[in-house]
JSON list of C-alpha atoms and ligand atoms in Angstrom, two decimals:
[
{"chain": "E", "resi": 277, "resn": "MET", "atom": "CA", "xyz": [0.16, -0.09, -0.05]},
{"chain": "E", "resi": 278, "resn": "ARG", "atom": "CA", "xyz": [1.06, 3.75, -0.45]},
{"chain": "E", "resi": 279, "resn": "LEU", "atom": "CA", "xyz": [0.12, 5.57, 2.58]},
{"chain": "E", "resi": 280, "resn": "ILE", "atom": "CA", "xyz": [0.77, 9.01, 4.42]},
{"chain": "E", "resi": 281, "resn": "ILE", "atom": "CA", "xyz": [0.09, 9.13, 8.24]},
{"chain": "E", "resi": 282, "resn": "LEU", "atom": "CA", "xyz": [-0.73, 12.53, 9.65]},
{"chain": "E", "resi": 283, "resn": "GLY", "atom": "CA", "xyz": [-1.04, 13.59, 13.40]},
{"chain": "E", "resi": 284, "resn": "PRO", "atom": "CA", "xyz": [0.38, 15.91, 15.92]},
{"chain": "E", "resi": 285, "resn": "PRO", "atom": "CA", "xyz": [3.72, 15.53, 17.22]},
{"chain": "E", "resi": 286, "resn": "GLY", "atom": "CA", "xyz": [3.49, 12.69, 19.89]},
{"chain": "E", "resi": 287, "resn": "SER", "atom": "CA", "xyz": [0.46, 11.37, 18.60]},
{"chain": "E", "resi": 288, "resn": "GLY", "atom": "CA", "xyz": [2.20, 7.89, 18.10]},
{"chain": "E", "resi": 289, "resn": "LYS", "atom": "CA", "xyz": [2.11, 8.23, 14.21]},
{"chain": "E", "resi": 290, "resn": "GLY", "atom": "CA", "xyz": [5.79, 7.25, 14.29]},
{"chain": "E", "resi": 291, "resn": "THR", "atom": "CA", "xyz": [5.04, 4.12, 16.07]},
{"chain": "E", "resi": 292, "resn": "GLN", "atom": "CA", "xyz": [2.11, 3.00, 14.37]},
{"chain": "E", "resi": 293, "resn": "ALA", "atom": "CA", "xyz": [3.94, 3.81, 10.88]},
{"chain": "E", "resi": 294, "resn": "VAL", "atom": "CA", "xyz": [6.83, 1.23, 11.88]},
{"chain": "E", "resi": 295, "resn": "LEU", "atom": "CA", "xyz": [4.00, -1.25, 12.69]},
{"chain": "E", "resi": 296, "resn": "LEU", "atom": "CA", "xyz": [2.13, -1.12, 9.87]},
{"chain": "E", "resi": 297, "resn": "SER", "atom": "CA", "xyz": [5.47, -1.19, 7.54]},
{"chain": "E", "resi": 298, "resn": "GLN", "atom": "CA", "xyz": [6.27, -4.25, 9.35]},
{"chain": "E", "resi": 299, "resn": "ARG", "atom": "CA", "xyz": [3.05, -5.69, 8.94]},
{"chain": "E", "resi": 300, "resn": "LEU", "atom": "CA", "xyz": [2.00, -4.52, 5.60]},
{"chain": "E", "resi": 301, "resn": "GLY", "atom": "CA", "xyz": [5.40, -4.85, 4.00]},
{"chain": "E", "resi": 302, "resn": "MET", "atom": "CA", "xyz": [6.06, -1.24, 3.17]},
{"chain": "E", "resi": 303, "resn": "VAL", "atom": "CA", "xyz": [8.93, 1.15, 3.37]},
{"chain": "E", "resi": 304, "resn": "HIS", "atom": "CA", "xyz": [8.64, 3.73, 6.45]},
{"chain": "E", "resi": 305, "resn": "ILE", "atom": "CA", "xyz": [9.82, 7.09, 5.06]},
{"chain": "E", "resi": 306, "resn": "SER", "atom": "CA", "xyz": [9.86, 9.51, 8.03]},
{"chain": "E", "resi": 307, "resn": "THR", "atom": "CA", "xyz": [11.25, 12.95, 7.24]},
{"chain": "E", "resi": 308, "resn": "GLY", "atom": "CA", "xyz": [12.07, 13.48, 11.18]},
{"chain": "E", "resi": 309, "resn": "ASP", "atom": "CA", "xyz": [14.29, 10.57, 11.09]},
{"chain": "E", "resi": 310, "resn": "ILE", "atom": "CA", "xyz": [16.01, 11.74, 7.89]},
{"chain": "E", "resi": 311, "resn": "LEU", "atom": "CA", "xyz": [16.51, 15.05, 9.39]},
{"chain": "E", "resi": 312, "resn": "ARG", "atom": "CA", "xyz": [17.92, 13.75, 12.69]},
{"chain": "E", "resi": 313, "resn": "HIS", "atom": "CA", "xyz": [20.35, 11.38, 10.84]},
{"chain": "E", "resi": 314, "resn": "ALA", "atom": "CA", "xyz": [21.42, 14.51, 8.61]},
{"chain": "E", "resi": 315, "resn": "ILE", "atom": "CA", "xyz": [22.12, 16.64, 11.76]},
{"chain": "E", "resi": 316, "resn": "ARG", "atom": "CA", "xyz": [24.09, 13.73, 13.36]},
{"chain": "E", "resi": 317, "resn": "ASN", "atom": "CA", "xyz": [26.19, 13.43, 10.32]},
{"chain": "E", "resi": 318, "resn": "GLN", "atom": "CA", "xyz": [26.32, 17.12, 10.01]},
{"chain": "E", "resi": 319, "resn": "THR", "atom": "CA", "xyz": [25.53, 17.18, 6.32]},
{"chain": "E", "resi": 320, "resn": "PRO", "atom": "CA", "xyz": [24.58, 20.50, 4.87]},
{"chain": "E", "resi": 321, "resn": "GLU", "atom": "CA", "xyz": [20.82, 19.51, 4.92]},
{"chain": "E", "resi": 322, "resn": "GLY", "atom": "CA", "xyz": [21.36, 18.60, 8.69]},
{"chain": "E", "resi": 323, "resn": "LYS", "atom": "CA", "xyz": [23.15, 21.94, 9.33]},
{"chain": "E", "resi": 324, "resn": "LEU", "atom": "CA", "xyz": [20.39, 23.70, 7.98]},
{"chain": "E", "resi": 325, "resn": "ALA", "atom": "CA", "xyz": [17.62, 22.04, 9.47]},
{"chain": "E", "resi": 326, "resn": "GLN", "atom": "CA", "xyz": [19.06, 21.87, 13.15]},
{"chain": "E", "resi": 327, "resn": "PRO", "atom": "CA", "xyz": [18.21, 25.31, 14.33]},
{"chain": "E", "resi": 328, "resn": "TYR", "atom": "CA", "xyz": [14.37, 25.14, 13.05]},
{"chain": "E", "resi": 329, "resn": "ILE", "atom": "CA", "xyz": [14.31, 21.49, 14.83]},
{"chain": "E", "resi": 330, "resn": "ALA", "atom": "CA", "xyz": [15.84, 22.75, 18.12]},
{"chain": "E", "resi": 331, "resn": "ARG", "atom": "CA", "xyz": [12.99, 25.65, 18.15]},
{"chain": "E", "resi": 332, "resn": "GLY", "atom": "CA", "xyz": [10.43, 23.22, 17.17]},
{"chain": "E", "resi": 333, "resn": "GLN", "atom": "CA", "xyz": [9.78, 25.09, 13.93]},
{"chain": "E", "resi": 334, "resn": "LEU", "atom": "CA", "xyz": [9.30, 23.57, 10.40]},
{"chain": "E", "resi": 335, "resn": "VAL", "atom": "CA", "xyz": [12.33, 23.12, 8.30]},
{"chain": "E", "resi": 336, "resn": "PRO", "atom": "CA", "xyz": [11.82, 25.26, 4.87]},
{"chain": "E", "resi": 337, "resn": "ASP", "atom": "CA", "xyz": [9.78, 23.35, 2.38]},
{"chain": "E", "resi": 338, "resn": "GLU", "atom": "CA", "xyz": [12.02, 23.21, -0.17]},
{"chain": "E", "resi": 339, "resn": "VAL", "atom": "CA", "xyz": [14.62, 21.33, 2.00]},
{"chain": "E", "resi": 340, "resn": "VAL", "atom": "CA", "xyz": [12.27, 18.57, 2.75]},
{"chain": "E", "resi": 341, "resn": "ASN", "atom": "CA", "xyz": [10.47, 18.47, -0.83]},
{"chain": "E", "resi": 342, "resn": "GLN", "atom": "CA", "xyz": [14.03, 17.88, -2.05]},
{"chain": "E", "resi": 343, "resn": "ILE", "atom": "CA", "xyz": [14.64, 15.07, 0.19]},
{"chain": "E", "resi": 344, "resn": "ILE", "atom": "CA", "xyz": [11.48, 13.50, -0.89]},
{"chain": "E", "resi": 345, "resn": "ALA", "atom": "CA", "xyz": [11.67, 14.01, -4.21]},
{"chain": "E", "resi": 346, "resn": "ALA", "atom": "CA", "xyz": [15.27, 12.25, -4.29]},
{"chain": "E", "resi": 347, "resn": "ARG", "atom": "CA", "xyz": [13.85, 9.44, -2.82]},
{"chain": "E", "resi": 348, "resn": "PHE", "atom": "CA", "xyz": [11.29, 8.76, -5.08]},
{"chain": "E", "resi": 349, "resn": "ARG", "atom": "CA", "xyz": [13.19, 9.84, -8.23]},
{"chain": "E", "resi": 350, "resn": "GLY", "atom": "CA", "xyz": [16.24, 7.73, -7.07]},
{"chain": "E", "resi": 351, "resn": "PRO", "atom": "CA", "xyz": [17.02, 4.16, -8.24]},
{"chain": "E", "resi": 352, "resn": "SER", "atom": "CA", "xyz": [15.74, 2.69, -4.82]},
{"chain": "E", "resi": 353, "resn": "ARG", "atom": "CA", "xyz": [12.08, 4.25, -5.13]},
{"chain": "E", "resi": 354, "resn": "PRO", "atom": "CA", "xyz": [9.98, 2.38, -2.66]},
{"chain": "E", "resi": 355, "resn": "GLU", "atom": "CA", "xyz": [6.92, 0.48, -4.26]},
{"chain": "E", "resi": 356, "resn": "ASP", "atom": "CA", "xyz": [5.10, 0.32, -1.24]},
{"chain": "E", "resi": 357, "resn": "PHE", "atom": "CA", "xyz": [5.28, 3.01, 1.56]},
{"chain": "E", "resi": 358, "resn": "ILE", "atom": "CA", "xyz": [4.31, 5.01, 4.51]},
{"chain": "E", "resi": 359, "resn": "LEU", "atom": "CA", "xyz": [5.30, 8.67, 4.70]},
{"chain": "E", "resi": 360, "resn": "ASP", "atom": "CA", "xyz": [5.41, 9.85, 8.32]},
{"chain": "E", "resi": 361, "resn": "GLY", "atom": "CA", "xyz": [5.90, 13.50, 9.07]},
{"chain": "E", "resi": 362, "resn": "TYR", "atom": "CA", "xyz": [5.62, 14.58, 5.33]},
{"chain": "E", "resi": 363, "resn": "PRO", "atom": "CA", "xyz": [3.72, 16.30, 3.78]},
{"chain": "E", "resi": 364, "resn": "ARG", "atom": "CA", "xyz": [3.29, 18.82, 6.63]},
{"chain": "E", "resi": 365, "resn": "THR", "atom": "CA", "xyz": [2.29, 22.18, 4.66]},
{"chain": "E", "resi": 366, "resn": "ASP", "atom": "CA", "xyz": [-0.07, 22.73, 1.59]},
{"chain": "E", "resi": 367, "resn": "HIS", "atom": "CA", "xyz": [3.05, 23.32, -0.33]},
{"chain": "E", "resi": 368, "resn": "GLN", "atom": "CA", "xyz": [4.74, 20.32, 0.63]},
{"chain": "E", "resi": 369, "resn": "ALA", "atom": "CA", "xyz": [1.30, 18.26, -0.38]},
{"chain": "E", "resi": 370, "resn": "ASP", "atom": "CA", "xyz": [1.40, 20.02, -3.83]},
{"chain": "E", "resi": 371, "resn": "ALA", "atom": "CA", "xyz": [4.93, 18.90, -4.30]},
{"chain": "E", "resi": 372, "resn": "LEU", "atom": "CA", "xyz": [4.38, 15.43, -3.37]},
{"chain": "E", "resi": 373, "resn": "ASP", "atom": "CA", "xyz": [1.15, 15.40, -5.76]},
{"chain": "E", "resi": 374, "resn": "GLU", "atom": "CA", "xyz": [3.66, 16.48, -8.49]},
{"chain": "E", "resi": 375, "resn": "VAL", "atom": "CA", "xyz": [6.30, 13.84, -7.73]},
{"chain": "E", "resi": 376, "resn": "LEU", "atom": "CA", "xyz": [3.88, 11.00, -7.26]},
{"chain": "E", "resi": 377, "resn": "LYS", "atom": "CA", "xyz": [1.99, 12.00, -10.57]},
{"chain": "E", "resi": 378, "resn": "GLU", "atom": "CA", "xyz": [5.54, 12.15, -12.48]},
{"chain": "E", "resi": 379, "resn": "GLN", "atom": "CA", "xyz": [6.40, 8.66, -11.05]},
{"chain": "E", "resi": 380, "resn": "GLY", "atom": "CA", "xyz": [2.85, 7.35, -12.17]},
{"chain": "E", "resi": 381, "resn": "ILE", "atom": "CA", "xyz": [2.26, 6.57, -8.29]},
{"chain": "E", "resi": 382, "resn": "ALA", "atom": "CA", "xyz": [-1.29, 6.83, -6.56]},
{"chain": "E", "resi": 383, "resn": "LEU", "atom": "CA", "xyz": [-1.87, 6.77, -3.04]},
{"chain": "E", "resi": 384, "resn": "ASP", "atom": "CA", "xyz": [-4.10, 4.63, -1.41]},
{"chain": "E", "resi": 385, "resn": "GLY", "atom": "CA", "xyz": [-4.92, 6.53, 1.84]},
{"chain": "E", "resi": 386, "resn": "VAL", "atom": "CA", "xyz": [-4.20, 9.21, 4.18]},
{"chain": "E", "resi": 387, "resn": "ILE", "atom": "CA", "xyz": [-4.41, 8.55, 7.89]},
{"chain": "E", "resi": 388, "resn": "LEU", "atom": "CA", "xyz": [-5.33, 11.15, 10.34]},
{"chain": "E", "resi": 389, "resn": "LEU", "atom": "CA", "xyz": [-4.32, 9.94, 13.74]},
{"chain": "E", "resi": 390, "resn": "GLU", "atom": "CA", "xyz": [-6.37, 12.41, 16.14]},
{"chain": "E", "resi": 391, "resn": "VAL", "atom": "CA", "xyz": [-5.00, 13.10, 19.86]},
{"chain": "E", "resi": 392, "resn": "ASP", "atom": "CA", "xyz": [-6.01, 16.12, 21.87]},
{"chain": "E", "resi": 393, "resn": "ASP", "atom": "CA", "xyz": [-3.43, 18.42, 23.01]},
{"chain": "E", "resi": 394, "resn": "GLN", "atom": "CA", "xyz": [-3.47, 17.74, 26.61]},
{"chain": "E", "resi": 395, "resn": "GLU", "atom": "CA", "xyz": [-2.79, 14.21, 26.06]},
{"chain": "E", "resi": 396, "resn": "ILE", "atom": "CA", "xyz": [-0.14, 15.02, 23.84]},
{"chain": "E", "resi": 397, "resn": "ILE", "atom": "CA", "xyz": [1.77, 16.90, 26.15]},
{"chain": "E", "resi": 398, "resn": "ARG", "atom": "CA", "xyz": [1.30, 14.49, 28.84]},
{"chain": "E", "resi": 399, "resn": "ARG", "atom": "CA", "xyz": [2.56, 11.51, 26.61]},
{"chain": "E", "resi": 400, "resn": "VAL", "atom": "CA", "xyz": [5.59, 13.35, 25.31]},
{"chain": "E", "resi": 401, "resn": "GLY", "atom": "CA", "xyz": [6.95, 13.88, 28.77]},
{"chain": "E", "resi": 402, "resn": "GLY", "atom": "CA", "xyz": [7.09, 10.10, 29.01]},
{"chain": "E", "resi": 403, "resn": "ARG", "atom": "CA", "xyz": [8.84, 9.83, 25.66]},
{"chain": "E", "resi": 404, "resn": "TRP", "atom": "CA", "xyz": [12.38, 8.55, 25.51]},
{"chain": "E", "resi": 405, "resn": "ILE", "atom": "CA", "xyz": [14.59, 7.32, 22.47]},
{"chain": "E", "resi": 406, "resn": "CYS", "atom": "CA", "xyz": [17.66, 5.32, 21.95]},
{"chain": "E", "resi": 407, "resn": "PRO", "atom": "CA", "xyz": [20.41, 7.54, 20.77]},
{"chain": "E", "resi": 408, "resn": "ASN", "atom": "CA", "xyz": [22.45, 4.81, 19.15]},
{"chain": "E", "resi": 409, "resn": "PRO", "atom": "CA", "xyz": [22.61, 5.89, 15.37]},
{"chain": "E", "resi": 410, "resn": "SER", "atom": "CA", "xyz": [21.92, 2.29, 14.27]},
{"chain": "E", "resi": 411, "resn": "CYS", "atom": "CA", "xyz": [19.08, 1.64, 16.52]},
{"chain": "E", "resi": 412, "resn": "LEU", "atom": "CA", "xyz": [16.78, 4.65, 17.36]},
{"chain": "E", "resi": 413, "resn": "ALA", "atom": "CA", "xyz": [14.04, 2.85, 19.08]},
{"chain": "E", "resi": 414, "resn": "THR", "atom": "CA", "xyz": [11.49, 4.60, 20.90]},
{"chain": "E", "resi": 415, "resn": "TYR", "atom": "CA", "xyz": [9.86, 4.27, 24.39]},
{"chain": "E", "resi": 416, "resn": "ASN", "atom": "CA", "xyz": [7.05, 5.65, 26.46]},
{"chain": "E", "resi": 417, "resn": "THR", "atom": "CA", "xyz": [6.66, 5.44, 30.27]},
{"chain": "E", "resi": 418, "resn": "PHE", "atom": "CA", "xyz": [3.06, 5.37, 29.77]},
{"chain": "E", "resi": 419, "resn": "ASN", "atom": "CA", "xyz": [2.58, 2.78, 26.98]},
{"chain": "E", "resi": 420, "resn": "LYS", "atom": "CA", "xyz": [5.90, 1.50, 25.82]},
{"chain": "E", "resi": 421, "resn": "LYS", "atom": "CA", "xyz": [8.30, 0.77, 28.75]},
{"chain": "E", "resi": 422, "resn": "SER", "atom": "CA", "xyz": [11.87, -0.61, 28.16]},
{"chain": "E", "resi": 423, "resn": "LYS", "atom": "CA", "xyz": [12.27, -3.59, 30.19]},
{"chain": "E", "resi": 424, "resn": "LYS", "atom": "CA", "xyz": [15.03, -2.08, 32.42]},
{"chain": "E", "resi": 425, "resn": "PRO", "atom": "CA", "xyz": [14.27, 1.66, 33.08]},
{"chain": "E", "resi": 426, "resn": "GLY", "atom": "CA", "xyz": [16.50, 3.98, 31.08]},
{"chain": "E", "resi": 427, "resn": "ILE", "atom": "CA", "xyz": [18.13, 1.19, 28.94]},
{"chain": "E", "resi": 428, "resn": "CYS", "atom": "CA", "xyz": [17.33, 0.38, 25.41]},
{"chain": "E", "resi": 429, "resn": "ASP", "atom": "CA", "xyz": [15.82, -3.33, 25.24]},
{"chain": "E", "resi": 430, "resn": "ALA", "atom": "CA", "xyz": [17.24, -3.64, 21.49]},
{"chain": "E", "resi": 431, "resn": "CYS", "atom": "CA", "xyz": [20.84, -2.48, 22.02]},
{"chain": "E", "resi": 432, "resn": "GLY", "atom": "CA", "xyz": [21.32, -1.77, 25.73]},
{"chain": "E", "resi": 433, "resn": "THR", "atom": "CA", "xyz": [22.38, 1.92, 25.16]},
{"chain": "E", "resi": 434, "resn": "GLY", "atom": "CA", "xyz": [21.14, 4.57, 27.66]},
{"chain": "E", "resi": 435, "resn": "LEU", "atom": "CA", "xyz": [18.05, 6.30, 26.71]},
{"chain": "E", "resi": 436, "resn": "ILE", "atom": "CA", "xyz": [17.48, 10.04, 26.17]},
{"chain": "E", "resi": 437, "resn": "GLN", "atom": "CA", "xyz": [14.79, 12.49, 25.59]},
{"chain": "E", "resi": 438, "resn": "ARG", "atom": "CA", "xyz": [14.88, 14.56, 22.39]},
{"chain": "E", "resi": 439, "resn": "ASP", "atom": "CA", "xyz": [15.56, 18.14, 22.83]},
{"chain": "E", "resi": 440, "resn": "ASP", "atom": "CA", "xyz": [12.53, 19.12, 20.96]},
{"chain": "E", "resi": 441, "resn": "ASP", "atom": "CA", "xyz": [10.28, 17.23, 23.35]},
{"chain": "E", "resi": 442, "resn": "LYS", "atom": "CA", "xyz": [10.74, 19.64, 26.07]},
{"chain": "E", "resi": 443, "resn": "GLU", "atom": "CA", "xyz": [7.32, 20.93, 27.11]},
{"chain": "E", "resi": 444, "resn": "GLU", "atom": "CA", "xyz": [7.89, 24.55, 26.03]},
{"chain": "E", "resi": 445, "resn": "THR", "atom": "CA", "xyz": [9.10, 23.39, 22.48]},
{"chain": "E", "resi": 446, "resn": "ILE", "atom": "CA", "xyz": [6.09, 20.72, 22.27]},
{"chain": "E", "resi": 447, "resn": "ARG", "atom": "CA", "xyz": [3.77, 23.41, 22.72]},
{"chain": "E", "resi": 448, "resn": "HIS", "atom": "CA", "xyz": [5.14, 25.32, 20.28]},
{"chain": "E", "resi": 449, "resn": "ARG", "atom": "CA", "xyz": [5.24, 22.24, 17.92]},
{"chain": "E", "resi": 450, "resn": "LEU", "atom": "CA", "xyz": [1.65, 21.82, 18.33]},
{"chain": "E", "resi": 451, "resn": "GLU", "atom": "CA", "xyz": [0.79, 25.59, 17.47]},
{"chain": "E", "resi": 452, "resn": "VAL", "atom": "CA", "xyz": [2.46, 24.85, 14.32]},
{"chain": "E", "resi": 453, "resn": "TYR", "atom": "CA", "xyz": [0.56, 21.63, 13.66]},
{"chain": "E", "resi": 454, "resn": "HIS", "atom": "CA", "xyz": [-2.64, 23.36, 14.33]},
{"chain": "E", "resi": 455, "resn": "THR", "atom": "CA", "xyz": [-2.11, 26.15, 11.74]},
{"chain": "E", "resi": 456, "resn": "VAL", "atom": "CA", "xyz": [-1.24, 23.87, 8.98]},
{"chain": "E", "resi": 457, "resn": "ILE", "atom": "CA", "xyz": [-3.43, 20.60, 9.40]},
{"chain": "E", "resi": 458, "resn": "ASP", "atom": "CA", "xyz": [-6.68, 22.03, 8.22]},
{"chain": "E", "resi": 459, "resn": "GLU", "atom": "CA", "xyz": [-5.31, 22.63, 4.97]},
{"chain": "E", "resi": 460, "resn": "LEU", "atom": "CA", "xyz": [-3.68, 19.30, 4.73]},
{"chain": "E", "resi": 461, "resn": "VAL", "atom": "CA", "xyz": [-7.08, 17.70, 5.60]},
{"chain": "E", "resi": 462, "resn": "HIS", "atom": "CA", "xyz": [-8.97, 19.67, 3.21]},
{"chain": "E", "resi": 463, "resn": "HIS", "atom": "CA", "xyz": [-6.01, 18.67, 0.61]},
{"chain": "E", "resi": 464, "resn": "TYR", "atom": "CA", "xyz": [-6.61, 15.05, 1.02]},
{"chain": "E", "resi": 465, "resn": "GLU", "atom": "CA", "xyz": [-10.35, 15.17, 1.79]},
{"chain": "E", "resi": 466, "resn": "ALA", "atom": "CA", "xyz": [-10.72, 16.31, -1.56]},
{"chain": "E", "resi": 467, "resn": "GLN", "atom": "CA", "xyz": [-9.02, 13.65, -2.87]},
{"chain": "E", "resi": 468, "resn": "GLY", "atom": "CA", "xyz": [-11.23, 11.28, -1.12]},
{"chain": "E", "resi": 469, "resn": "LEU", "atom": "CA", "xyz": [-8.36, 9.80, 0.67]},
{"chain": "E", "resi": 470, "resn": "LEU", "atom": "CA", "xyz": [-8.41, 10.87, 4.24]},
{"chain": "E", "resi": 471, "resn": "ILE", "atom": "CA", "xyz": [-9.14, 8.11, 7.02]},
{"chain": "E", "resi": 472, "resn": "ARG", "atom": "CA", "xyz": [-9.62, 9.57, 10.42]},
{"chain": "E", "resi": 473, "resn": "VAL", "atom": "CA", "xyz": [-8.36, 7.13, 13.46]},
{"chain": "E", "resi": 474, "resn": "HIS", "atom": "CA", "xyz": [-8.49, 7.81, 17.13]},
{"chain": "E", "resi": 475, "resn": "GLY", "atom": "CA", "xyz": [-5.36, 7.87, 18.48]},
{"chain": "E", "resi": 476, "resn": "LYS", "atom": "CA", "xyz": [-6.32, 7.37, 22.22]},
{"chain": "E", "resi": 477, "resn": "GLY", "atom": "CA", "xyz": [-5.62, 4.02, 23.78]},
{"chain": "E", "resi": 478, "resn": "ASP", "atom": "CA", "xyz": [-3.11, 1.53, 23.85]},
{"chain": "E", "resi": 479, "resn": "ILE", "atom": "CA", "xyz": [-0.78, 1.02, 20.87]},
{"chain": "E", "resi": 480, "resn": "GLU", "atom": "CA", "xyz": [-2.39, -2.49, 20.09]},
{"chain": "E", "resi": 481, "resn": "SER", "atom": "CA", "xyz": [-5.99, -1.28, 19.91]},
{"chain": "E", "resi": 482, "resn": "ILE", "atom": "CA", "xyz": [-4.96, 1.89, 17.65]},
{"chain": "E", "resi": 483, "resn": "ARG", "atom": "CA", "xyz": [-3.01, -0.59, 15.44]},
{"chain": "E", "resi": 484, "resn": "ARG", "atom": "CA", "xyz": [-6.18, -2.88, 15.06]},
{"chain": "E", "resi": 485, "resn": "ASP", "atom": "CA", "xyz": [-8.49, 0.09, 14.57]},
{"chain": "E", "resi": 486, "resn": "LEU", "atom": "CA", "xyz": [-6.09, 1.40, 12.00]},
{"chain": "E", "resi": 487, "resn": "GLU", "atom": "CA", "xyz": [-5.79, -1.74, 9.98]},
{"chain": "E", "resi": 488, "resn": "LEU", "atom": "CA", "xyz": [-9.57, -2.26, 10.16]},
{"chain": "E", "resi": 489, "resn": "LYS", "atom": "CA", "xyz": [-10.15, 0.95, 8.65]},
{"chain": "E", "resi": 490, "resn": "LEU", "atom": "CA", "xyz": [-7.47, 0.36, 6.12]},
{"chain": "E", "resi": 491, "resn": "LEU", "atom": "CA", "xyz": [-8.01, -3.34, 5.01]},
{"chain": "E", "resi": 492, "resn": "GLY", "atom": "CA", "xyz": [-11.66, -3.77, 6.01]},
{"chain": "E", "resi": 493, "resn": "LYS", "atom": "CA", "xyz": [-10.76, -6.79, 8.44]},
{"chain": "E", "resi": 494, "resn": "ASP", "atom": "CA", "xyz": [-9.65, -7.14, 11.78]},
{"chain": "E", "resi": 495, "resn": "HIS", "atom": "CA", "xyz": [-6.15, -8.43, 12.10]},
{"chain": "E", "resi": 496, "resn": "LYS", "atom": "CA", "xyz": [-4.79, -9.87, 15.55]},
{"chain": "K", "resi": 1527, "resn": "AMP", "atom": "P1", "xyz": [8.99, 14.55, 13.78]},
{"chain": "K", "resi": 1527, "resn": "AMP", "atom": "O1", "xyz": [10.03, 13.56, 13.99]},
{"chain": "K", "resi": 1527, "resn": "AMP", "atom": "O2", "xyz": [8.18, 14.09, 12.36]},
{"chain": "K", "resi": 1527, "resn": "AMP", "atom": "O3", "xyz": [8.06, 14.90, 14.81]},
{"chain": "K", "resi": 1527, "resn": "AMP", "atom": "O4", "xyz": [9.88, 15.77, 13.13]},
{"chain": "K", "resi": 1527, "resn": "AMP", "atom": "C1", "xyz": [10.56, 16.53, 14.01]},
{"chain": "K", "resi": 1527, "resn": "AMP", "atom": "C2", "xyz": [11.22, 17.89, 13.56]},
{"chain": "K", "resi": 1527, "resn": "AMP", "atom": "O5", "xyz": [11.67, 17.67, 12.14]},
{"chain": "K", "resi": 1527, "resn": "AMP", "atom": "C3", "xyz": [9.62, 18.67, 13.15]},
{"chain": "K", "resi": 1527, "resn": "AMP", "atom": "O6", "xyz": [9.34, 19.52, 14.41]},
{"chain": "K", "resi": 1527, "resn": "AMP", "atom": "C4", "xyz": [10.35, 19.87, 12.11]},
{"chain": "K", "resi": 1527, "resn": "AMP", "atom": "O7", "xyz": [11.23, 20.64, 12.83]},
{"chain": "K", "resi": 1527, "resn": "AMP", "atom": "C5", "xyz": [11.29, 18.74, 11.45]},
{"chain": "K", "resi": 1527, "resn": "AMP", "atom": "N1", "xyz": [10.43, 18.20, 10.17]},
{"chain": "K", "resi": 1527, "resn": "AMP", "atom": "C6", "xyz": [10.22, 16.93, 9.92]},
{"chain": "K", "resi": 1527, "resn": "AMP", "atom": "N2", "xyz": [9.51, 16.41, 9.03]},
{"chain": "K", "resi": 1527, "resn": "AMP", "atom": "C7", "xyz": [9.11, 17.97, 8.43]},
{"chain": "K", "resi": 1527, "resn": "AMP", "atom": "C8", "xyz": [8.41, 18.38, 7.20]},
{"chain": "K", "resi": 1527, "resn": "AMP", "atom": "N3", "xyz": [7.91, 17.61, 6.38]},
{"chain": "K", "resi": 1527, "resn": "AMP", "atom": "N4", "xyz": [8.47, 19.64, 6.93]},
{"chain": "K", "resi": 1527, "resn": "AMP", "atom": "C9", "xyz": [9.30, 20.50, 7.75]},
{"chain": "K", "resi": 1527, "resn": "AMP", "atom": "N5", "xyz": [10.00, 20.20, 8.80]},
{"chain": "K", "resi": 1527, "resn": "AMP", "atom": "C10", "xyz": [10.13, 18.72, 9.23]}
]
């Protein structure tokens, strides 16, 4: 399938995107992960994106559009994919439409994971990530605890909190989200692609609800 997942920061869209990509055999493409990787490697894109990410602002459209266009125009173009964190503005949605059209690819659906702001602020406070570049597993003290507190289950590295998950920054990221999400919703509603899913509850029940809406069947 060819999907986009939209939702506020901390809504669990990254977690659901990874689960869906594994279960349905799609490539998971997260612009947030790509940008953080670029920052760690101090590439020109990374250096450009760093101050925006640190302040909780959106990286300029041209930068992310370029990253995504290169991914779809390159030799390893994904056939089935889930885009997570992109598009985030109407301009990005237009740029994506253009790239997909040029490549002869049609989307199957655009998931909107809906979670209210208070719940987001509570959840993001519990979010921990593995800083090991070859791992980057994510945890949450509310619904996805590591077995040993503060230690990554997958590779044993000490967990950290993301700088842009601090409460002040997350509030700003939510404001940014609310200013752009309506346009994106209209964009994909007009294309008959929008699928609304409640993002409240445990990871497994959200996953099942999502697959039910996508595939029309209940998958355990
Ligand atoms: P995420 O991991 O998706 O929450 O993204 C983390 C940060 O990366 C965002 O707060 C933005 O600063 C930046 N970012 C990720 N994707 C995009 C995008 N499509 N457009 C602009 N900025 C982005």
